[in-house]
Amino acid sequence: QVQLVESGGGLVQAGGSLRLSCAASGSIFSGYVMGWFRQAPGKEREFVAATSWSGDTIYYADSVKGRFTISGDNAKNTVYLQMNSLKPEDTAVYYCAVGWSSRPSSRPEMYDYWGQGTQVTVSS
């Protein structure tokens, strides 16, 4: 069993930055992939970024490419999402997820465990 706890959300002005953290407890090891998704009010959950356990394979949604960076600290079982140049359309609840897979995926159904989410609000 894996538990995920996100932190780092908050209110920021457009153009600002935030760093989200997702701490995993339980059996996490090589072979897992970790991802970030987000869901805005009235919208479906959408993919943001994902990484392999080793960090050698990383994917980003086109909407965040060049602004967001996903990274991990295997020793701490923690994955981060550094968000720069934030826009009001980035406002959403952000979720981290962990799945057992050979490659990171943008598909939510490929992930087995989810955190409770952290709110990110970007004001204009």
Tab-separated table of C-alpha atoms in Angstrom:
chain	number	residue	atom	x	y	z
A	1	GLN	CA	0.000	0.000	0.000
A	2	VAL	CA	1.222	3.491	-0.881
A	3	GLN	CA	0.136	6.757	0.666
A	4	LEU	CA	0.769	10.088	-1.042
A	5	VAL	CA	0.657	13.492	0.600
A	6	GLU	CA	0.902	16.671	-1.480
A	7	SER	CA	1.937	20.054	-0.154
A	8	GLY	CA	3.053	23.428	-1.438
A	9	GLY	CA	-0.121	24.761	-2.994
A	10	GLY	CA	-1.381	28.262	-2.378
A	11	LEU	CA	-2.323	31.602	-3.857
A	12	VAL	CA	0.128	33.337	-6.174
A	13	GLN	CA	-0.018	36.185	-8.649
A	14	ALA	CA	0.318	35.563	-12.354
A	15	GLY	CA	3.976	35.240	-13.292
A	16	GLY	CA	4.875	33.841	-9.897
A	17	SER	CA	6.189	30.438	-8.877
A	18	LEU	CA	5.241	27.577	-6.595
A	19	ARG	CA	6.835	24.236	-5.829
A	20	LEU	CA	4.589	21.305	-5.072
A	21	SER	CA	5.856	18.283	-3.155
A	22	CYS	CA	4.462	14.783	-3.004
A	23	ALA	CA	5.781	12.521	-0.274
A	24	ALA	CA	5.182	8.820	-0.705
A	25	SER	CA	5.129	6.305	2.110
A	26	GLY	CA	4.959	2.575	1.728
A	27	SER	CA	6.586	0.360	-0.859
A	28	ILE	CA	8.003	2.656	-3.521
A	29	PHE	CA	10.917	1.466	-5.569
A	30	SER	CA	12.348	1.249	-9.035
A	31	GLY	CA	9.668	0.382	-11.572
A	32	TYR	CA	7.163	2.911	-10.340
A	33	VAL	CA	6.312	6.026	-12.278
A	34	MET	CA	5.090	9.249	-10.706
A	35	GLY	CA	2.876	11.875	-12.221
A	36	TRP	CA	1.098	15.143	-11.589
A	37	PHE	CA	-2.429	15.849	-12.743
A	38	ARG	CA	-4.764	18.764	-12.158
A	39	GLN	CA	-8.462	19.408	-12.143
A	40	ALA	CA	-10.110	22.794	-12.468
A	41	PRO	CA	-13.738	23.368	-11.435
A	42	GLY	CA	-16.123	21.968	-14.008
A	43	LYS	CA	-13.328	20.322	-15.988
A	44	GLU	CA	-11.941	16.836	-16.276
A	45	ARG	CA	-8.709	15.826	-14.632
A	46	GLU	CA	-5.831	16.529	-16.983
A	47	PHE	CA	-2.248	15.386	-17.226
A	48	VAL	CA	0.504	17.797	-16.233
A	49	ALA	CA	3.792	15.884	-16.029
A	50	ALA	CA	5.191	12.436	-15.311
A	51	THR	CA	8.554	10.862	-14.648
A	52	SER	CA	10.063	7.429	-14.432
A	53	TRP	CA	11.581	6.407	-11.131
A	54	SER	CA	15.064	7.012	-12.492
A	55	GLY	CA	14.152	10.349	-14.033
A	56	ASP	CA	15.424	9.331	-17.449
A	57	THR	CA	11.985	9.543	-19.050
A	58	ILE	CA	9.888	12.646	-18.458
A	59	TYR	CA	6.754	13.886	-20.196
A	60	TYR	CA	4.981	17.225	-19.974
A	61	ALA	CA	1.641	18.467	-21.187
A	62	ASP	CA	2.073	21.026	-23.947
A	63	SER	CA	0.337	23.636	-21.812
A	64	VAL	CA	3.085	23.545	-19.154
A	65	LYS	CA	6.155	22.666	-21.205
A	66	GLY	CA	8.939	25.153	-20.570
A	67	ARG	CA	7.295	26.465	-17.403
A	68	PHE	CA	6.953	23.420	-15.132
A	69	THR	CA	9.645	20.950	-14.076
A	70	ILE	CA	9.067	17.555	-12.493
A	71	SER	CA	11.829	16.014	-10.421
A	72	GLY	CA	12.280	13.401	-7.771
A	73	ASP	CA	14.347	12.574	-4.731
A	74	ASN	CA	14.420	8.800	-4.497
A	75	ALA	CA	16.063	8.828	-1.086
A	76	LYS	CA	13.114	10.792	0.268
A	77	ASN	CA	10.453	9.063	-1.847
A	78	THR	CA	9.350	12.511	-2.916
A	79	VAL	CA	8.452	13.996	-6.274
A	80	TYR	CA	8.337	17.716	-6.926
A	81	LEU	CA	6.635	19.982	-9.415
A	82	GLN	CA	8.341	23.324	-9.849
A	83	MET	CA	5.883	25.726	-11.456
A	84	ASN	CA	7.169	28.987	-12.910
A	85	SER	CA	5.522	31.739	-14.931
A	86	LEU	CA	2.156	30.731	-13.549
A	87	LYS	CA	-0.990	31.787	-15.378
A	88	PRO	CA	-4.581	32.110	-14.146
A	89	GLU	CA	-5.468	29.075	-16.278
A	90	ASP	CA	-3.119	26.995	-14.123
A	91	THR	CA	-5.601	27.362	-11.271
A	92	ALA	CA	-6.707	23.882	-10.218
A	93	VAL	CA	-6.397	21.194	-7.600
A	94	TYR	CA	-3.137	19.389	-8.268
A	95	TYR	CA	-2.825	15.678	-7.596
A	96	CYS	CA	0.198	13.453	-7.551
A	97	ALA	CA	-0.096	9.826	-8.541
A	98	VAL	CA	2.016	6.695	-8.535
A	99	GLY	CA	1.729	3.727	-10.820
A	100	TRP	CA	3.532	0.515	-11.584
A	101	SER	CA	4.592	0.842	-15.201
A	102	SER	CA	7.567	0.554	-17.508
A	103	ARG	CA	7.041	4.081	-18.776
A	104	PRO	CA	5.416	7.266	-17.480
A	105	SER	CA	1.950	7.874	-18.831
A	106	SER	CA	-0.441	10.762	-19.339
A	107	ARG	CA	-3.417	8.460	-18.765
A	108	PRO	CA	-4.912	8.636	-15.255
A	109	GLU	CA	-6.033	5.005	-15.402
A	110	MET	CA	-2.388	3.905	-15.495
A	111	TYR	CA	-1.866	5.149	-11.934
A	112	ASP	CA	-2.741	3.103	-8.887
A	113	TYR	CA	-2.385	5.530	-6.018
A	114	TRP	CA	-3.435	9.151	-5.683
A	115	GLY	CA	-2.891	11.916	-3.190
A	116	GLN	CA	-5.645	14.072	-1.739
A	117	GLY	CA	-4.746	17.086	-3.860
A	118	THR	CA	-3.470	20.577	-3.149
A	119	GLN	CA	-5.118	23.785	-4.350
A	120	VAL	CA	-3.193	26.155	-6.596
A	121	THR	CA	-4.804	29.511	-7.311
A	122	VAL	CA	-3.226	32.016	-9.675
A	123	SER	CA	-4.643	35.521	-9.595
A	124	SER	CA	-4.491	37.863	-12.576
